Amino acid sequence: MGHDNKRTDTIATMRLALILTASLALTGAASHAYAYDDGAPWGAGNPSDKNHCASCHWERVPQQHSPQITLKGLPDSLNTNTVYALDLIFDDPDMQIGAFQMLVLGANGSVGKFTGNAEILDTTANGAMIRSRKPETALAGRVRWRFAWQSSAAAPEPPVFYVAVIASNNDGSAFGDTVHYRRIEFATR
């Protein structure tokens, strides 16, 4: 009789383990991040937007004012109606792939316009916003995007560049990814 109780307990334990394994598998499948076909929703690069990057990549604490984001090609003070060739560089030794979104805002809305390069860098622009359409593979922990931004023709209020970069471990989920934000302010002349 004691032998039958052990067998019943073993079967019950195996059933419970099978149910838990199936539940975890289903939960894991449901929790995978499905990337947007054309990149994150416009505006996601602004951490105060309701659909900001960390609303999907939420497992790790977002890095505000990230020193790992570098934007090259802008002078200390911007001229009006001028095209600037920009390099967005992000360094993270643990990153496998990276994606970004950037937008330029002033007190009264969008400022200037971006020009993406869909053929070479797979970026897409929408006025004063630009984003990667697919993640870039990190080489030695670095990703780089090149594009152009044209300042407004009229002297706008000082523009603010909002940059968001996702440092991903490339596991197909939002888990293990870190969102980095940087806000860059400039004066106009």
PDB file of C-alpha atoms in Angstrom:
ATOM      1  CA  MET A   1       0.000   0.000   0.000  1.00  0.00           C
ATOM      2  CA  GLY A   2       2.879   2.408   0.780  1.00  0.00           C
ATOM      3  CA  HIS A   3       4.281   1.590  -2.651  1.00  0.00           C
ATOM      4  CA  ASP A   4       0.990   2.720  -4.341  1.00  0.00           C
ATOM      5  CA  ASN A   5       1.063   6.054  -2.436  1.00  0.00           C
ATOM      6  CA  LYS A   6       4.623   6.705  -3.661  1.00  0.00           C
ATOM      7  CA  ARG A   7       3.554   5.884  -7.217  1.00  0.00           C
ATOM      8  CA  THR A   8       0.501   8.169  -6.949  1.00  0.00           C
ATOM      9  CA  ASP A   9       2.694  10.960  -5.514  1.00  0.00           C
ATOM     10  CA  THR A  10       5.242  10.471  -8.317  1.00  0.00           C
ATOM     11  CA  ILE A  11       2.538  10.632 -11.000  1.00  0.00           C
ATOM     12  CA  ALA A  12       0.990  13.714  -9.384  1.00  0.00           C
ATOM     13  CA  THR A  13       4.411  15.382  -9.218  1.00  0.00           C
ATOM     14  CA  MET A  14       5.080  14.556 -12.859  1.00  0.00           C
ATOM     15  CA  ARG A  15       1.693  15.962 -13.899  1.00  0.00           C
ATOM     16  CA  LEU A  16       2.323  19.139 -11.936  1.00  0.00           C
ATOM     17  CA  ALA A  17       5.775  19.484 -13.512  1.00  0.00           C
ATOM     18  CA  LEU A  18       4.269  18.958 -16.981  1.00  0.00           C
ATOM     19  CA  ILE A  19       1.555  21.569 -16.336  1.00  0.00           C
ATOM     20  CA  LEU A  20       4.093  24.066 -15.009  1.00  0.00           C
ATOM     21  CA  THR A  21       6.423  23.452 -17.938  1.00  0.00           C
ATOM     22  CA  ALA A  22       3.574  23.943 -20.429  1.00  0.00           C
ATOM     23  CA  SER A  23       2.436  27.107 -18.610  1.00  0.00           C
ATOM     24  CA  LEU A  24       5.940  28.553 -18.635  1.00  0.00           C
ATOM     25  CA  ALA A  25       6.373  27.710 -22.304  1.00  0.00           C
ATOM     26  CA  LEU A  26       3.093  29.426 -23.192  1.00  0.00           C
ATOM     27  CA  THR A  27       3.906  32.436 -21.028  1.00  0.00           C
ATOM     28  CA  GLY A  28       7.364  32.691 -22.576  1.00  0.00           C
ATOM     29  CA  ALA A  29       5.929  32.517 -26.088  1.00  0.00           C
ATOM     30  CA  ALA A  30       3.398  35.210 -25.280  1.00  0.00           C
ATOM     31  CA  SER A  31       5.995  37.488 -23.736  1.00  0.00           C
ATOM     32  CA  HIS A  32       8.286  37.636 -26.784  1.00  0.00           C
ATOM     33  CA  ALA A  33       8.655  41.106 -28.186  1.00  0.00           C
ATOM     34  CA  TYR A  34       7.477  41.285 -31.723  1.00  0.00           C
ATOM     35  CA  ALA A  35       9.337  44.123 -33.354  1.00  0.00           C
ATOM     36  CA  TYR A  36       7.383  46.592 -35.387  1.00  0.00           C
ATOM     37  CA  ASP A  37       7.844  45.941 -39.103  1.00  0.00           C
ATOM     38  CA  ASP A  38       9.014  49.505 -39.798  1.00  0.00           C
ATOM     39  CA  GLY A  39      10.486  50.385 -36.391  1.00  0.00           C
ATOM     40  CA  ALA A  40       9.022  51.657 -33.144  1.00  0.00           C
ATOM     41  CA  PRO A  41       6.024  54.032 -33.212  1.00  0.00           C
ATOM     42  CA  TRP A  42       6.928  57.624 -34.060  1.00  0.00           C
ATOM     43  CA  GLY A  43       7.692  59.567 -30.904  1.00  0.00           C
ATOM     44  CA  ALA A  44       8.979  56.541 -28.939  1.00  0.00           C
ATOM     45  CA  GLY A  45      12.416  58.188 -28.674  1.00  0.00           C
ATOM     46  CA  ASN A  46      10.976  60.743 -26.242  1.00  0.00           C
ATOM     47  CA  PRO A  47      10.878  59.168 -22.762  1.00  0.00           C
ATOM     48  CA  SER A  48       7.796  61.246 -21.860  1.00  0.00           C
ATOM     49  CA  ASP A  49       5.789  59.841 -24.818  1.00  0.00           C
ATOM     50  CA  LYS A  50       3.154  57.277 -23.771  1.00  0.00           C
ATOM     51  CA  ASN A  51       4.621  54.752 -26.238  1.00  0.00           C
ATOM     52  CA  HIS A  52       8.262  55.356 -25.286  1.00  0.00           C
ATOM     53  CA  CYS A  53      10.800  52.599 -25.958  1.00  0.00           C
ATOM     54  CA  ALA A  54      10.859  51.389 -22.340  1.00  0.00           C
ATOM     55  CA  SER A  55       7.107  50.698 -22.462  1.00  0.00           C
ATOM     56  CA  CYS A  56       7.970  47.569 -24.501  1.00  0.00           C
ATOM     57  CA  HIS A  57      11.565  46.991 -23.369  1.00  0.00           C
ATOM     58  CA  TRP A  58      10.639  47.242 -19.692  1.00  0.00           C
ATOM     59  CA  GLU A  59      12.655  44.559 -17.892  1.00  0.00           C
ATOM     60  CA  ARG A  60      15.721  46.715 -17.197  1.00  0.00           C
ATOM     61  CA  VAL A  61      15.710  50.232 -15.816  1.00  0.00           C
ATOM     62  CA  PRO A  62      16.062  52.733 -18.697  1.00  0.00           C
ATOM     63  CA  GLN A  63      19.323  54.679 -18.703  1.00  0.00           C
ATOM     64  CA  GLN A  64      18.521  58.389 -18.734  1.00  0.00           C
ATOM     65  CA  HIS A  65      21.183  60.834 -19.996  1.00  0.00           C
ATOM     66  CA  SER A  66      23.218  57.878 -21.252  1.00  0.00           C
ATOM     67  CA  PRO A  67      26.879  58.763 -21.908  1.00  0.00           C
ATOM     68  CA  GLN A  68      27.016  55.752 -24.245  1.00  0.00           C
ATOM     69  CA  ILE A  69      25.090  57.756 -26.888  1.00  0.00           C
ATOM     70  CA  THR A  70      27.197  60.126 -28.970  1.00  0.00           C
ATOM     71  CA  LEU A  71      25.837  62.451 -31.651  1.00  0.00           C
ATOM     72  CA  LYS A  72      28.536  63.880 -33.909  1.00  0.00           C
ATOM     73  CA  GLY A  73      28.216  66.502 -36.631  1.00  0.00           C
ATOM     74  CA  LEU A  74      26.464  69.318 -34.804  1.00  0.00           C
ATOM     75  CA  PRO A  75      28.297  72.520 -33.834  1.00  0.00           C
ATOM     76  CA  ASP A  76      27.924  74.205 -30.445  1.00  0.00           C
ATOM     77  CA  SER A  77      25.361  76.560 -31.950  1.00  0.00           C
ATOM     78  CA  LEU A  78      23.091  75.777 -34.902  1.00  0.00           C
ATOM     79  CA  ASN A  79      22.579  77.939 -37.992  1.00  0.00           C
ATOM     80  CA  THR A  80      19.171  78.232 -39.628  1.00  0.00           C
ATOM     81  CA  ASN A  81      18.373  76.358 -42.857  1.00  0.00           C
ATOM     82  CA  THR A  82      21.585  74.331 -42.742  1.00  0.00           C
ATOM     83  CA  VAL A  83      22.058  70.619 -43.508  1.00  0.00           C
ATOM     84  CA  TYR A  84      24.185  68.726 -41.000  1.00  0.00           C
ATOM     85  CA  ALA A  85      25.652  65.274 -41.685  1.00  0.00           C
ATOM     86  CA  LEU A  86      25.217  63.379 -38.424  1.00  0.00           C
ATOM     87  CA  ASP A  87      26.742  60.246 -36.920  1.00  0.00           C
ATOM     88  CA  LEU A  88      24.817  58.572 -34.116  1.00  0.00           C
ATOM     89  CA  ILE A  89      27.176  56.233 -32.259  1.00  0.00           C
ATOM     90  CA  PHE A  90      26.296  53.894 -29.432  1.00  0.00           C
ATOM     91  CA  ASP A  91      28.766  51.802 -27.445  1.00  0.00           C
ATOM     92  CA  ASP A  92      27.859  48.873 -25.191  1.00  0.00           C
ATOM     93  CA  PRO A  93      30.198  45.867 -24.905  1.00  0.00           C
ATOM     94  CA  ASP A  94      27.283  43.521 -24.049  1.00  0.00           C
ATOM     95  CA  MET A  95      25.040  44.543 -26.964  1.00  0.00           C
ATOM     96  CA  GLN A  96      24.484  42.150 -29.860  1.00  0.00           C
ATOM     97  CA  ILE A  97      22.198  44.404 -31.920  1.00  0.00           C
ATOM     98  CA  GLY A  98      20.950  47.977 -31.594  1.00  0.00           C
ATOM     99  CA  ALA A  99      18.087  50.118 -32.875  1.00  0.00           C
ATOM    100  CA  PHE A 100      17.345  53.810 -32.447  1.00  0.00           C
ATOM    101  CA  GLN A 101      14.850  56.607 -32.776  1.00  0.00           C
ATOM    102  CA  MET A 102      15.546  60.338 -32.694  1.00  0.00           C
ATOM    103  CA  LEU A 103      13.263  63.345 -32.790  1.00  0.00           C
ATOM    104  CA  VAL A 104      13.873  67.081 -32.638  1.00  0.00           C
ATOM    105  CA  LEU A 105      11.381  69.226 -30.775  1.00  0.00           C
ATOM    106  CA  GLY A 106      11.052  72.844 -29.765  1.00  0.00           C
ATOM    107  CA  ALA A 107       8.510  74.535 -27.528  1.00  0.00           C
ATOM    108  CA  ASN A 108       6.046  74.705 -30.453  1.00  0.00           C
ATOM    109  CA  GLY A 109       6.547  71.214 -31.910  1.00  0.00           C
ATOM    110  CA  SER A 110       8.870  69.640 -34.473  1.00  0.00           C
ATOM    111  CA  VAL A 111      12.035  71.438 -35.575  1.00  0.00           C
ATOM    112  CA  GLY A 112      13.831  70.814 -38.884  1.00  0.00           C
ATOM    113  CA  LYS A 113      13.738  67.605 -40.877  1.00  0.00           C
ATOM    114  CA  PHE A 114      15.757  64.415 -41.239  1.00  0.00           C
ATOM    115  CA  THR A 115      16.811  62.590 -44.365  1.00  0.00           C
ATOM    116  CA  GLY A 116      17.165  58.848 -43.901  1.00  0.00           C
ATOM    117  CA  ASN A 117      18.962  56.391 -46.120  1.00  0.00           C
ATOM    118  CA  ALA A 118      16.731  53.344 -46.500  1.00  0.00           C
ATOM    119  CA  GLU A 119      18.905  51.670 -49.133  1.00  0.00           C
ATOM    120  CA  ILE A 120      22.147  51.708 -47.152  1.00  0.00           C
ATOM    121  CA  LEU A 121      21.330  52.064 -43.457  1.00  0.00           C
ATOM    122  CA  ASP A 122      17.711  50.986 -43.379  1.00  0.00           C
ATOM    123  CA  THR A 123      16.540  54.151 -41.646  1.00  0.00           C
ATOM    124  CA  THR A 124      13.349  56.007 -42.353  1.00  0.00           C
ATOM    125  CA  ALA A 125      12.594  59.667 -41.718  1.00  0.00           C
ATOM    126  CA  ASN A 126       9.340  61.464 -40.999  1.00  0.00           C
ATOM    127  CA  GLY A 127       9.982  65.206 -40.797  1.00  0.00           C
ATOM    128  CA  ALA A 128      11.824  65.924 -37.558  1.00  0.00           C
ATOM    129  CA  MET A 129      11.906  62.213 -36.630  1.00  0.00           C
ATOM    130  CA  ILE A 130      14.133  59.358 -37.803  1.00  0.00           C
ATOM    131  CA  ARG A 131      14.405  55.717 -36.759  1.00  0.00           C
ATOM    132  CA  SER A 132      16.055  52.473 -37.685  1.00  0.00           C
ATOM    133  CA  ARG A 133      13.748  50.118 -39.557  1.00  0.00           C
ATOM    134  CA  LYS A 134      15.606  47.045 -38.320  1.00  0.00           C
ATOM    135  CA  PRO A 135      18.342  46.468 -35.732  1.00  0.00           C
ATOM    136  CA  GLU A 136      21.973  46.884 -36.711  1.00  0.00           C
ATOM    137  CA  THR A 137      24.500  44.225 -35.698  1.00  0.00           C
ATOM    138  CA  ALA A 138      26.999  45.516 -33.163  1.00  0.00           C
ATOM    139  CA  LEU A 139      30.646  45.298 -34.168  1.00  0.00           C
ATOM    140  CA  ALA A 140      32.905  45.152 -31.103  1.00  0.00           C
ATOM    141  CA  GLY A 141      30.029  46.544 -29.002  1.00  0.00           C
ATOM    142  CA  ARG A 142      29.366  49.522 -31.297  1.00  0.00           C
ATOM    143  CA  VAL A 143      26.577  50.497 -33.678  1.00  0.00           C
ATOM    144  CA  ARG A 144      26.602  53.580 -35.904  1.00  0.00           C
ATOM    145  CA  TRP A 145      23.996  55.275 -38.046  1.00  0.00           C
ATOM    146  CA  ARG A 146      24.607  58.127 -40.515  1.00  0.00           C
ATOM    147  CA  PHE A 147      21.967  60.508 -41.787  1.00  0.00           C
ATOM    148  CA  ALA A 148      21.323  64.219 -42.376  1.00  0.00           C
ATOM    149  CA  TRP A 149      19.239  66.769 -40.469  1.00  0.00           C
ATOM    150  CA  GLN A 150      18.277  70.172 -41.849  1.00  0.00           C
ATOM    151  CA  SER A 151      17.579  72.976 -39.397  1.00  0.00           C
ATOM    152  CA  SER A 152      14.488  75.123 -39.855  1.00  0.00           C
ATOM    153  CA  ALA A 153      14.554  78.098 -42.223  1.00  0.00           C
ATOM    154  CA  ALA A 154      13.323  80.519 -39.569  1.00  0.00           C
ATOM    155  CA  ALA A 155      15.137  80.895 -36.273  1.00  0.00           C
ATOM    156  CA  PRO A 156      13.167  78.519 -34.041  1.00  0.00           C
ATOM    157  CA  GLU A 157      13.297  78.288 -30.304  1.00  0.00           C
ATOM    158  CA  PRO A 158      16.324  76.211 -29.218  1.00  0.00           C
ATOM    159  CA  PRO A 159      15.782  72.645 -30.465  1.00  0.00           C
ATOM    160  CA  VAL A 160      16.042  69.589 -28.262  1.00  0.00           C
ATOM    161  CA  PHE A 161      17.254  66.314 -29.790  1.00  0.00           C
ATOM    162  CA  TYR A 162      15.713  63.280 -28.098  1.00  0.00           C
ATOM    163  CA  VAL A 163      17.630  60.068 -28.781  1.00  0.00           C
ATOM    164  CA  ALA A 164      16.703  56.541 -27.734  1.00  0.00           C
ATOM    165  CA  VAL A 165      18.816  53.465 -28.425  1.00  0.00           C
ATOM    166  CA  ILE A 166      17.878  49.882 -27.600  1.00  0.00           C
ATOM    167  CA  ALA A 167      20.864  47.734 -26.616  1.00  0.00           C
ATOM    168  CA  SER A 168      19.575  44.232 -27.300  1.00  0.00           C
ATOM    169  CA  ASN A 169      20.903  40.778 -26.518  1.00  0.00           C
ATOM    170  CA  ASN A 170      19.219  39.546 -29.733  1.00  0.00           C
ATOM    171  CA  ASP A 171      17.203  36.780 -28.073  1.00  0.00           C
ATOM    172  CA  GLY A 172      13.955  37.747 -29.816  1.00  0.00           C
ATOM    173  CA  SER A 173      12.322  39.101 -26.668  1.00  0.00           C
ATOM    174  CA  ALA A 174      12.214  42.345 -24.695  1.00  0.00           C
ATOM    175  CA  PHE A 175      13.983  40.601 -21.820  1.00  0.00           C
ATOM    176  CA  GLY A 176      17.628  41.488 -21.324  1.00  0.00           C
ATOM    177  CA  ASP A 177      17.393  44.649 -23.463  1.00  0.00           C
ATOM    178  CA  THR A 178      18.298  48.069 -22.102  1.00  0.00           C
ATOM    179  CA  VAL A 179      16.855  51.365 -23.325  1.00  0.00           C
ATOM    180  CA  HIS A 180      19.251  54.305 -23.331  1.00  0.00           C
ATOM    181  CA  TYR A 181      17.966  57.875 -23.618  1.00  0.00           C
ATOM    182  CA  ARG A 182      19.827  61.111 -24.225  1.00  0.00           C
ATOM    183  CA  ARG A 183      18.488  64.645 -24.478  1.00  0.00           C
ATOM    184  CA  ILE A 184      20.736  67.085 -26.353  1.00  0.00           C
ATOM    185  CA  GLU A 185      19.936  70.808 -26.326  1.00  0.00           C
ATOM    186  CA  PHE A 186      21.361  73.439 -28.674  1.00  0.00           C
ATOM    187  CA  ALA A 187      21.177  77.162 -29.099  1.00  0.00           C
ATOM    188  CA  THR A 188      20.399  78.667 -32.505  1.00  0.00           C
ATOM    189  CA  ARG A 189      22.053  81.694 -34.065  1.00  0.00           C
TER     190      ARG A 189
END
